[in-house]
Amino acid sequence: MSMDIQEAAAHAIVTEALKRAVLYLTNEKAEVLDELLYWKNISLEGDYVVQNVPWLTADDFTREKGQEKINEFIKTWNFSDGWLYCIDFLAEEILPYYKSYKYRVKWSRPTKQQPIPRATASVYLTINVSTIKPKDTEVQVFYVFEGSKLVHRPGLSRFREKWLHDIIDSKVLLMQEIQF
């Protein structure tokens, strides 16, 4: 009989612990959800909307059309007058499930006083075209700025002209430090 009492007491303790755990998790989950909803609705930069372009489908993609789309995408970026850029195709890589096309956008800011810029900044874009998904699937696009590991996606991160300035400034500083 003492076993039944112990068993009932253990059952009551476990049941109460489970009820408290569920209550705790429910409250915790609600608080986390409220916080996520709060941050989702906050815009740190007013009403700015990150621009994007409609990208090509796997069926429509060619190396040249990819370059045209990159040019169209870059035109959505906000940058001051005076910047020039050129888009170079770098390589095509065939992988098991997709083809990867690599491009470089080289930026410079020539002036009348210095028509040949001392340094340039590059943005490297990768367009992945799936070979296993349906042909009407949109290509995947990623880009990184020279000297950075942060991978950007079109439509998800806002271009900052400062990033180009930082790349060029760091190169100019490095060249000043090196004595030939």
mmCIF file with all atom_site columns, C-alpha atoms in Angstrom:
data_model
loop_
_atom_site.group_PDB
_atom_site.id
_atom_site.type_symbol
_atom_site.label_atom_id
_atom_site.label_alt_id
_atom_site.label_comp_id
_atom_site.label_asym_id
_atom_site.label_entity_id
_atom_site.label_seq_id
_atom_site.pdbx_PDB_ins_code
_atom_site.Cartn_x
_atom_site.Cartn_y
_atom_site.Cartn_z
_atom_site.occupancy
_atom_site.B_iso_or_equiv
_atom_site.pdbx_formal_charge
_atom_site.auth_seq_id
_atom_site.auth_comp_id
_atom_site.auth_asym_id
_atom_site.auth_atom_id
_atom_site.pdbx_PDB_model_num
ATOM 1   C CA . MET A 1 1   ? 0.000  0.000  0.000   1.00 0.00 ? 1   MET A CA 1
ATOM 2   C CA . SER A 1 2   ? 2.866  2.403  0.691   1.00 0.00 ? 2   SER A CA 1
ATOM 3   C CA . MET A 1 3   ? 3.888  1.886  -2.939  1.00 0.00 ? 3   MET A CA 1
ATOM 4   C CA . ASP A 1 4   ? 0.496  3.177  -4.133  1.00 0.00 ? 4   ASP A CA 1
ATOM 5   C CA . ILE A 1 5   ? 0.856  6.285  -1.961  1.00 0.00 ? 5   ILE A CA 1
ATOM 6   C CA . GLN A 1 6   ? 4.378  6.893  -3.228  1.00 0.00 ? 6   GLN A CA 1
ATOM 7   C CA . GLU A 1 7   ? 3.262  6.279  -6.792  1.00 0.00 ? 7   GLU A CA 1
ATOM 8   C CA . ALA A 1 8   ? 0.349  8.701  -6.420  1.00 0.00 ? 8   ALA A CA 1
ATOM 9   C CA . ALA A 1 9   ? 2.607  11.325 -4.804  1.00 0.00 ? 9   ALA A CA 1
ATOM 10  C CA . ALA A 1 10  ? 5.171  10.956 -7.623  1.00 0.00 ? 10  ALA A CA 1
ATOM 11  C CA . HIS A 1 11  ? 2.397  11.201 -10.205 1.00 0.00 ? 11  HIS A CA 1
ATOM 12  C CA . ALA A 1 12  ? 1.075  14.381 -8.566  1.00 0.00 ? 12  ALA A CA 1
ATOM 13  C CA . ILE A 1 13  ? 4.559  15.935 -8.466  1.00 0.00 ? 13  ILE A CA 1
ATOM 14  C CA . VAL A 1 14  ? 5.267  15.092 -12.101 1.00 0.00 ? 14  VAL A CA 1
ATOM 15  C CA . THR A 1 15  ? 1.841  16.329 -13.215 1.00 0.00 ? 15  THR A CA 1
ATOM 16  C CA . GLU A 1 16  ? 2.301  19.612 -11.355 1.00 0.00 ? 16  GLU A CA 1
ATOM 17  C CA . ALA A 1 17  ? 5.821  20.039 -12.807 1.00 0.00 ? 17  ALA A CA 1
ATOM 18  C CA . LEU A 1 18  ? 4.519  19.425 -16.327 1.00 0.00 ? 18  LEU A CA 1
ATOM 19  C CA . LYS A 1 19  ? 1.678  21.918 -15.833 1.00 0.00 ? 19  LYS A CA 1
ATOM 20  C CA . ARG A 1 20  ? 4.113  24.555 -14.601 1.00 0.00 ? 20  ARG A CA 1
ATOM 21  C CA . ALA A 1 21  ? 6.522  23.852 -17.471 1.00 0.00 ? 21  ALA A CA 1
ATOM 22  C CA . VAL A 1 22  ? 3.748  24.188 -20.058 1.00 0.00 ? 22  VAL A CA 1
ATOM 23  C CA . LEU A 1 23  ? 2.543  27.402 -18.424 1.00 0.00 ? 23  LEU A CA 1
ATOM 24  C CA . TYR A 1 24  ? 6.097  28.775 -18.315 1.00 0.00 ? 24  TYR A CA 1
ATOM 25  C CA . LEU A 1 25  ? 6.777  27.877 -21.946 1.00 0.00 ? 25  LEU A CA 1
ATOM 26  C CA . THR A 1 26  ? 3.452  29.271 -23.081 1.00 0.00 ? 26  THR A CA 1
ATOM 27  C CA . ASN A 1 27  ? 4.126  32.578 -21.311 1.00 0.00 ? 27  ASN A CA 1
ATOM 28  C CA . GLU A 1 28  ? 7.724  32.634 -22.532 1.00 0.00 ? 28  GLU A CA 1
ATOM 29  C CA . LYS A 1 29  ? 6.636  31.885 -26.090 1.00 0.00 ? 29  LYS A CA 1
ATOM 30  C CA . ALA A 1 30  ? 4.030  34.650 -25.959 1.00 0.00 ? 30  ALA A CA 1
ATOM 31  C CA . GLU A 1 31  ? 6.632  37.147 -24.717 1.00 0.00 ? 31  GLU A CA 1
ATOM 32  C CA . VAL A 1 32  ? 9.101  36.134 -27.441 1.00 0.00 ? 32  VAL A CA 1
ATOM 33  C CA . LEU A 1 33  ? 6.361  36.351 -30.071 1.00 0.00 ? 33  LEU A CA 1
ATOM 34  C CA . ASP A 1 34  ? 5.346  39.811 -28.828 1.00 0.00 ? 34  ASP A CA 1
ATOM 35  C CA . GLU A 1 35  ? 8.967  40.970 -28.995 1.00 0.00 ? 35  GLU A CA 1
ATOM 36  C CA . LEU A 1 36  ? 9.390  39.610 -32.533 1.00 0.00 ? 36  LEU A CA 1
ATOM 37  C CA . LEU A 1 37  ? 6.223  41.346 -33.668 1.00 0.00 ? 37  LEU A CA 1
ATOM 38  C CA . TYR A 1 38  ? 7.433  44.570 -32.056 1.00 0.00 ? 38  TYR A CA 1
ATOM 39  C CA . TRP A 1 39  ? 10.787 44.500 -33.902 1.00 0.00 ? 39  TRP A CA 1
ATOM 40  C CA . LYS A 1 40  ? 9.194  43.403 -37.162 1.00 0.00 ? 40  LYS A CA 1
ATOM 41  C CA . ASN A 1 41  ? 7.059  46.537 -37.245 1.00 0.00 ? 41  ASN A CA 1
ATOM 42  C CA . ILE A 1 42  ? 9.902  48.934 -36.492 1.00 0.00 ? 42  ILE A CA 1
ATOM 43  C CA . SER A 1 43  ? 11.633 50.593 -39.416 1.00 0.00 ? 43  SER A CA 1
ATOM 44  C CA . LEU A 1 44  ? 14.990 52.018 -38.448 1.00 0.00 ? 44  LEU A CA 1
ATOM 45  C CA . GLU A 1 45  ? 15.125 54.149 -41.589 1.00 0.00 ? 45  GLU A CA 1
ATOM 46  C CA . GLY A 1 46  ? 11.644 55.487 -41.931 1.00 0.00 ? 46  GLY A CA 1
ATOM 47  C CA . ASP A 1 47  ? 9.671  54.267 -44.893 1.00 0.00 ? 47  ASP A CA 1
ATOM 48  C CA . TYR A 1 48  ? 12.649 53.228 -47.033 1.00 0.00 ? 48  TYR A CA 1
ATOM 49  C CA . VAL A 1 49  ? 11.962 50.153 -49.159 1.00 0.00 ? 49  VAL A CA 1
ATOM 50  C CA . VAL A 1 50  ? 14.876 48.046 -50.393 1.00 0.00 ? 50  VAL A CA 1
ATOM 51  C CA . GLN A 1 51  ? 14.691 47.970 -54.170 1.00 0.00 ? 51  GLN A CA 1
ATOM 52  C CA . ASN A 1 52  ? 14.997 44.863 -56.314 1.00 0.00 ? 52  ASN A CA 1
ATOM 53  C CA . VAL A 1 53  ? 14.386 43.792 -59.887 1.00 0.00 ? 53  VAL A CA 1
ATOM 54  C CA . PRO A 1 54  ? 12.593 40.744 -61.263 1.00 0.00 ? 54  PRO A CA 1
ATOM 55  C CA . TRP A 1 55  ? 15.335 38.217 -61.885 1.00 0.00 ? 55  TRP A CA 1
ATOM 56  C CA . LEU A 1 56  ? 15.450 35.741 -64.740 1.00 0.00 ? 56  LEU A CA 1
ATOM 57  C CA . THR A 1 57  ? 14.192 32.174 -64.637 1.00 0.00 ? 57  THR A CA 1
ATOM 58  C CA . ALA A 1 58  ? 16.561 29.275 -65.158 1.00 0.00 ? 58  ALA A CA 1
ATOM 59  C CA . ASP A 1 59  ? 15.136 28.761 -68.652 1.00 0.00 ? 59  ASP A CA 1
ATOM 60  C CA . ASP A 1 60  ? 15.652 32.408 -69.693 1.00 0.00 ? 60  ASP A CA 1
ATOM 61  C CA . PHE A 1 61  ? 19.118 32.842 -68.194 1.00 0.00 ? 61  PHE A CA 1
ATOM 62  C CA . THR A 1 62  ? 22.181 33.491 -70.347 1.00 0.00 ? 62  THR A CA 1
ATOM 63  C CA . ARG A 1 63  ? 25.504 34.966 -69.352 1.00 0.00 ? 63  ARG A CA 1
ATOM 64  C CA . GLU A 1 64  ? 24.709 38.199 -71.196 1.00 0.00 ? 64  GLU A CA 1
ATOM 65  C CA . LYS A 1 65  ? 21.173 38.504 -69.774 1.00 0.00 ? 65  LYS A CA 1
ATOM 66  C CA . GLY A 1 66  ? 22.631 37.981 -66.307 1.00 0.00 ? 66  GLY A CA 1
ATOM 67  C CA . GLN A 1 67  ? 24.968 40.911 -66.877 1.00 0.00 ? 67  GLN A CA 1
ATOM 68  C CA . GLU A 1 68  ? 22.060 43.074 -68.089 1.00 0.00 ? 68  GLU A CA 1
ATOM 69  C CA . LYS A 1 69  ? 20.033 42.185 -64.974 1.00 0.00 ? 69  LYS A CA 1
ATOM 70  C CA . ILE A 1 70  ? 22.972 43.066 -62.736 1.00 0.00 ? 70  ILE A CA 1
ATOM 71  C CA . ASN A 1 71  ? 23.179 46.458 -64.445 1.00 0.00 ? 71  ASN A CA 1
ATOM 72  C CA . GLU A 1 72  ? 19.433 46.941 -63.953 1.00 0.00 ? 72  GLU A CA 1
ATOM 73  C CA . PHE A 1 73  ? 19.769 45.954 -60.282 1.00 0.00 ? 73  PHE A CA 1
ATOM 74  C CA . ILE A 1 74  ? 22.672 48.348 -59.653 1.00 0.00 ? 74  ILE A CA 1
ATOM 75  C CA . LYS A 1 75  ? 20.611 51.201 -61.068 1.00 0.00 ? 75  LYS A CA 1
ATOM 76  C CA . THR A 1 76  ? 18.209 50.699 -58.127 1.00 0.00 ? 76  THR A CA 1
ATOM 77  C CA . TRP A 1 77  ? 21.034 51.594 -55.705 1.00 0.00 ? 77  TRP A CA 1
ATOM 78  C CA . ASN A 1 78  ? 21.272 55.142 -54.405 1.00 0.00 ? 78  ASN A CA 1
ATOM 79  C CA . PHE A 1 79  ? 24.728 56.579 -55.026 1.00 0.00 ? 79  PHE A CA 1
ATOM 80  C CA . SER A 1 80  ? 25.954 60.069 -55.743 1.00 0.00 ? 80  SER A CA 1
ATOM 81  C CA . ASP A 1 81  ? 27.002 61.388 -59.126 1.00 0.00 ? 81  ASP A CA 1
ATOM 82  C CA . GLY A 1 82  ? 30.577 60.805 -60.151 1.00 0.00 ? 82  GLY A CA 1
ATOM 83  C CA . TRP A 1 83  ? 30.696 57.071 -59.563 1.00 0.00 ? 83  TRP A CA 1
ATOM 84  C CA . LEU A 1 84  ? 31.450 54.931 -62.600 1.00 0.00 ? 84  LEU A CA 1
ATOM 85  C CA . TYR A 1 85  ? 31.252 51.172 -62.760 1.00 0.00 ? 85  TYR A CA 1
ATOM 86  C CA . CYS A 1 86  ? 31.837 48.375 -65.197 1.00 0.00 ? 86  CYS A CA 1
ATOM 87  C CA . ILE A 1 87  ? 30.548 44.819 -65.028 1.00 0.00 ? 87  ILE A CA 1
ATOM 88  C CA . ASP A 1 88  ? 32.890 41.967 -65.911 1.00 0.00 ? 88  ASP A CA 1
ATOM 89  C CA . PHE A 1 89  ? 32.003 38.316 -66.315 1.00 0.00 ? 89  PHE A CA 1
ATOM 90  C CA . LEU A 1 90  ? 34.569 36.269 -64.391 1.00 0.00 ? 90  LEU A CA 1
ATOM 91  C CA . ALA A 1 91  ? 33.696 32.585 -64.591 1.00 0.00 ? 91  ALA A CA 1
ATOM 92  C CA . GLU A 1 92  ? 31.118 29.874 -65.049 1.00 0.00 ? 92  GLU A CA 1
ATOM 93  C CA . GLU A 1 93  ? 31.301 26.945 -62.668 1.00 0.00 ? 93  GLU A CA 1
ATOM 94  C CA . ILE A 1 94  ? 29.320 23.760 -63.229 1.00 0.00 ? 94  ILE A CA 1
ATOM 95  C CA . LEU A 1 95  ? 28.389 22.067 -59.977 1.00 0.00 ? 95  LEU A CA 1
ATOM 96  C CA . PRO A 1 96  ? 26.267 18.948 -59.335 1.00 0.00 ? 96  PRO A CA 1
ATOM 97  C CA . TYR A 1 97  ? 22.923 20.740 -58.879 1.00 0.00 ? 97  TYR A CA 1
ATOM 98  C CA . TYR A 1 98  ? 23.418 24.169 -60.399 1.00 0.00 ? 98  TYR A CA 1
ATOM 99  C CA . LYS A 1 99  ? 25.587 26.359 -62.595 1.00 0.00 ? 99  LYS A CA 1
ATOM 100 C CA . SER A 1 100 ? 27.248 29.277 -60.889 1.00 0.00 ? 100 SER A CA 1
ATOM 101 C CA . TYR A 1 101 ? 28.011 32.478 -62.815 1.00 0.00 ? 101 TYR A CA 1
ATOM 102 C CA . LYS A 1 102 ? 30.449 34.937 -61.246 1.00 0.00 ? 102 LYS A CA 1
ATOM 103 C CA . TYR A 1 103 ? 30.554 38.646 -62.065 1.00 0.00 ? 103 TYR A CA 1
ATOM 104 C CA . ARG A 1 104 ? 32.543 41.605 -60.761 1.00 0.00 ? 104 ARG A CA 1
ATOM 105 C CA . VAL A 1 105 ? 31.308 45.174 -60.642 1.00 0.00 ? 105 VAL A CA 1
ATOM 106 C CA . LYS A 1 106 ? 34.313 47.480 -60.412 1.00 0.00 ? 106 LYS A CA 1
ATOM 107 C CA . TRP A 1 107 ? 33.598 50.953 -59.044 1.00 0.00 ? 107 TRP A CA 1
ATOM 108 C CA . SER A 1 108 ? 35.717 54.088 -59.311 1.00 0.00 ? 108 SER A CA 1
ATOM 109 C CA . ARG A 1 109 ? 35.326 57.802 -58.891 1.00 0.00 ? 109 ARG A CA 1
ATOM 110 C CA . PRO A 1 110 ? 37.504 59.625 -61.412 1.00 0.00 ? 110 PRO A CA 1
ATOM 111 C CA . THR A 1 111 ? 37.773 63.408 -61.254 1.00 0.00 ? 111 THR A CA 1
ATOM 112 C CA . LYS A 1 112 ? 39.150 66.109 -63.549 1.00 0.00 ? 112 LYS A CA 1
ATOM 113 C CA . GLN A 1 113 ? 42.173 66.401 -61.296 1.00 0.00 ? 113 GLN A CA 1
ATOM 114 C CA . GLN A 1 114 ? 42.665 62.649 -61.149 1.00 0.00 ? 114 GLN A CA 1
ATOM 115 C CA . PRO A 1 115 ? 41.072 60.945 -64.167 1.00 0.00 ? 115 PRO A CA 1
ATOM 116 C CA . ILE A 1 116 ? 42.790 57.681 -63.329 1.00 0.00 ? 116 ILE A CA 1
ATOM 117 C CA . PRO A 1 117 ? 41.597 56.760 -59.840 1.00 0.00 ? 117 PRO A CA 1
ATOM 118 C CA . ARG A 1 118 ? 44.159 55.683 -57.262 1.00 0.00 ? 118 ARG A CA 1
ATOM 119 C CA . ALA A 1 119 ? 41.966 52.767 -56.158 1.00 0.00 ? 119 ALA A CA 1
ATOM 120 C CA . THR A 1 120 ? 38.805 50.914 -57.101 1.00 0.00 ? 120 THR A CA 1
ATOM 121 C CA . ALA A 1 121 ? 36.184 49.008 -55.149 1.00 0.00 ? 121 ALA A CA 1
ATOM 122 C CA . SER A 1 122 ? 34.685 45.730 -56.328 1.00 0.00 ? 122 SER A CA 1
ATOM 123 C CA . VAL A 1 123 ? 31.392 44.017 -55.691 1.00 0.00 ? 123 VAL A CA 1
ATOM 124 C CA . TYR A 1 124 ? 31.295 40.311 -56.550 1.00 0.00 ? 124 TYR A CA 1
ATOM 125 C CA . LEU A 1 125 ? 27.983 38.844 -57.652 1.00 0.00 ? 125 LEU A CA 1
ATOM 126 C CA . THR A 1 126 ? 27.101 35.188 -58.025 1.00 0.00 ? 126 THR A CA 1
ATOM 127 C CA . ILE A 1 127 ? 24.089 33.975 -59.949 1.00 0.00 ? 127 ILE A CA 1
ATOM 128 C CA . ASN A 1 128 ? 23.174 30.336 -59.333 1.00 0.00 ? 128 ASN A CA 1
ATOM 129 C CA . VAL A 1 129 ? 21.013 28.636 -61.944 1.00 0.00 ? 129 VAL A CA 1
ATOM 130 C CA . SER A 1 130 ? 19.503 25.366 -60.761 1.00 0.00 ? 130 SER A CA 1
ATOM 131 C CA . THR A 1 131 ? 19.828 22.334 -63.009 1.00 0.00 ? 131 THR A CA 1
ATOM 132 C CA . ILE A 1 132 ? 17.373 20.217 -61.005 1.00 0.00 ? 132 ILE A CA 1
ATOM 133 C CA . LYS A 1 133 ? 14.520 22.591 -60.151 1.00 0.00 ? 133 LYS A CA 1
ATOM 134 C CA . PRO A 1 134 ? 11.771 23.409 -62.675 1.00 0.00 ? 134 PRO A CA 1
ATOM 135 C CA . LYS A 1 135 ? 12.901 25.656 -65.537 1.00 0.00 ? 135 LYS A CA 1
ATOM 136 C CA . ASP A 1 136 ? 10.552 28.442 -64.431 1.00 0.00 ? 136 ASP A CA 1
ATOM 137 C CA . THR A 1 137 ? 12.379 28.775 -61.080 1.00 0.00 ? 137 THR A CA 1
ATOM 138 C CA . GLU A 1 138 ? 13.998 32.160 -60.535 1.00 0.00 ? 138 GLU A CA 1
ATOM 139 C CA . VAL A 1 139 ? 17.805 32.244 -60.348 1.00 0.00 ? 139 VAL A CA 1
ATOM 140 C CA . GLN A 1 140 ? 19.443 32.856 -56.968 1.00 0.00 ? 140 GLN A CA 1
ATOM 141 C CA . VAL A 1 141 ? 21.587 35.967 -56.637 1.00 0.00 ? 141 VAL A CA 1
ATOM 142 C CA . PHE A 1 142 ? 24.162 36.764 -53.949 1.00 0.00 ? 142 PHE A CA 1
ATOM 143 C CA . TYR A 1 143 ? 26.745 39.508 -53.687 1.00 0.00 ? 143 TYR A CA 1
ATOM 144 C CA . VAL A 1 144 ? 29.636 40.517 -51.445 1.00 0.00 ? 144 VAL A CA 1
ATOM 145 C CA . PHE A 1 145 ? 31.713 43.653 -51.235 1.00 0.00 ? 145 PHE A CA 1
ATOM 146 C CA . GLU A 1 146 ? 35.460 43.413 -51.622 1.00 0.00 ? 146 GLU A CA 1
ATOM 147 C CA . GLY A 1 147 ? 37.142 42.676 -48.303 1.00 0.00 ? 147 GLY A CA 1
ATOM 148 C CA . SER A 1 148 ? 33.901 41.615 -46.634 1.00 0.00 ? 148 SER A CA 1
ATOM 149 C CA . LYS A 1 149 ? 32.447 38.209 -45.856 1.00 0.00 ? 149 LYS A CA 1
ATOM 150 C CA . LEU A 1 150 ? 28.879 39.429 -45.422 1.00 0.00 ? 150 LEU A CA 1
ATOM 151 C CA . VAL A 1 151 ? 26.698 37.907 -48.139 1.00 0.00 ? 151 VAL A CA 1
ATOM 152 C CA . HIS A 1 152 ? 23.905 40.156 -49.395 1.00 0.00 ? 152 HIS A CA 1
ATOM 153 C CA . ARG A 1 153 ? 20.731 39.174 -51.259 1.00 0.00 ? 153 ARG A CA 1
ATOM 154 C CA . PRO A 1 154 ? 18.913 41.524 -53.641 1.00 0.00 ? 154 PRO A CA 1
ATOM 155 C CA . GLY A 1 155 ? 15.812 42.981 -52.053 1.00 0.00 ? 155 GLY A CA 1
ATOM 156 C CA . LEU A 1 156 ? 16.971 42.157 -48.526 1.00 0.00 ? 156 LEU A CA 1
ATOM 157 C CA . SER A 1 157 ? 19.793 44.592 -47.789 1.00 0.00 ? 157 SER A CA 1
ATOM 158 C CA . ARG A 1 158 ? 20.145 48.268 -48.560 1.00 0.00 ? 158 ARG A CA 1
ATOM 159 C CA . PHE A 1 159 ? 23.154 49.440 -50.557 1.00 0.00 ? 159 PHE A CA 1
ATOM 160 C CA . ARG A 1 160 ? 25.413 51.902 -48.758 1.00 0.00 ? 160 ARG A CA 1
ATOM 161 C CA . GLU A 1 161 ? 27.696 54.149 -50.770 1.00 0.00 ? 161 GLU A CA 1
ATOM 162 C CA . LYS A 1 162 ? 29.862 54.329 -47.651 1.00 0.00 ? 162 LYS A CA 1
ATOM 163 C CA . TRP A 1 163 ? 30.906 50.722 -48.241 1.00 0.00 ? 163 TRP A CA 1
ATOM 164 C CA . LEU A 1 164 ? 32.518 51.708 -51.541 1.00 0.00 ? 164 LEU A CA 1
ATOM 165 C CA . HIS A 1 165 ? 34.212 54.711 -49.915 1.00 0.00 ? 165 HIS A CA 1
ATOM 166 C CA . ASP A 1 166 ? 35.546 52.493 -47.112 1.00 0.00 ? 166 ASP A CA 1
ATOM 167 C CA . ILE A 1 167 ? 37.075 50.016 -49.568 1.00 0.00 ? 167 ILE A CA 1
ATOM 168 C CA . ILE A 1 168 ? 38.765 52.750 -51.579 1.00 0.00 ? 168 ILE A CA 1
ATOM 169 C CA . ASP A 1 169 ? 39.935 54.645 -48.488 1.00 0.00 ? 169 ASP A CA 1
ATOM 170 C CA . SER A 1 170 ? 41.512 51.524 -47.000 1.00 0.00 ? 170 SER A CA 1
ATOM 171 C CA . LYS A 1 171 ? 43.367 50.821 -50.252 1.00 0.00 ? 171 LYS A CA 1
ATOM 172 C CA . VAL A 1 172 ? 44.660 54.394 -50.452 1.00 0.00 ? 172 VAL A CA 1
ATOM 173 C CA . LEU A 1 173 ? 45.828 54.208 -46.825 1.00 0.00 ? 173 LEU A CA 1
ATOM 174 C CA . LEU A 1 174 ? 47.600 50.928 -47.506 1.00 0.00 ? 174 LEU A CA 1
ATOM 175 C CA . MET A 1 175 ? 49.343 52.364 -50.575 1.00 0.00 ? 175 MET A CA 1
ATOM 176 C CA . GLN A 1 176 ? 50.531 55.346 -48.515 1.00 0.00 ? 176 GLN A CA 1
ATOM 177 C CA . GLU A 1 177 ? 52.040 53.003 -45.939 1.00 0.00 ? 177 GLU A CA 1
ATOM 178 C CA . ILE A 1 178 ? 53.963 50.917 -48.459 1.00 0.00 ? 178 ILE A CA 1
ATOM 179 C CA . GLN A 1 179 ? 57.273 52.453 -49.484 1.00 0.00 ? 179 GLN A CA 1
ATOM 180 C CA . PHE A 1 180 ? 58.512 51.499 -52.964 1.00 0.00 ? 180 PHE A CA 1
#
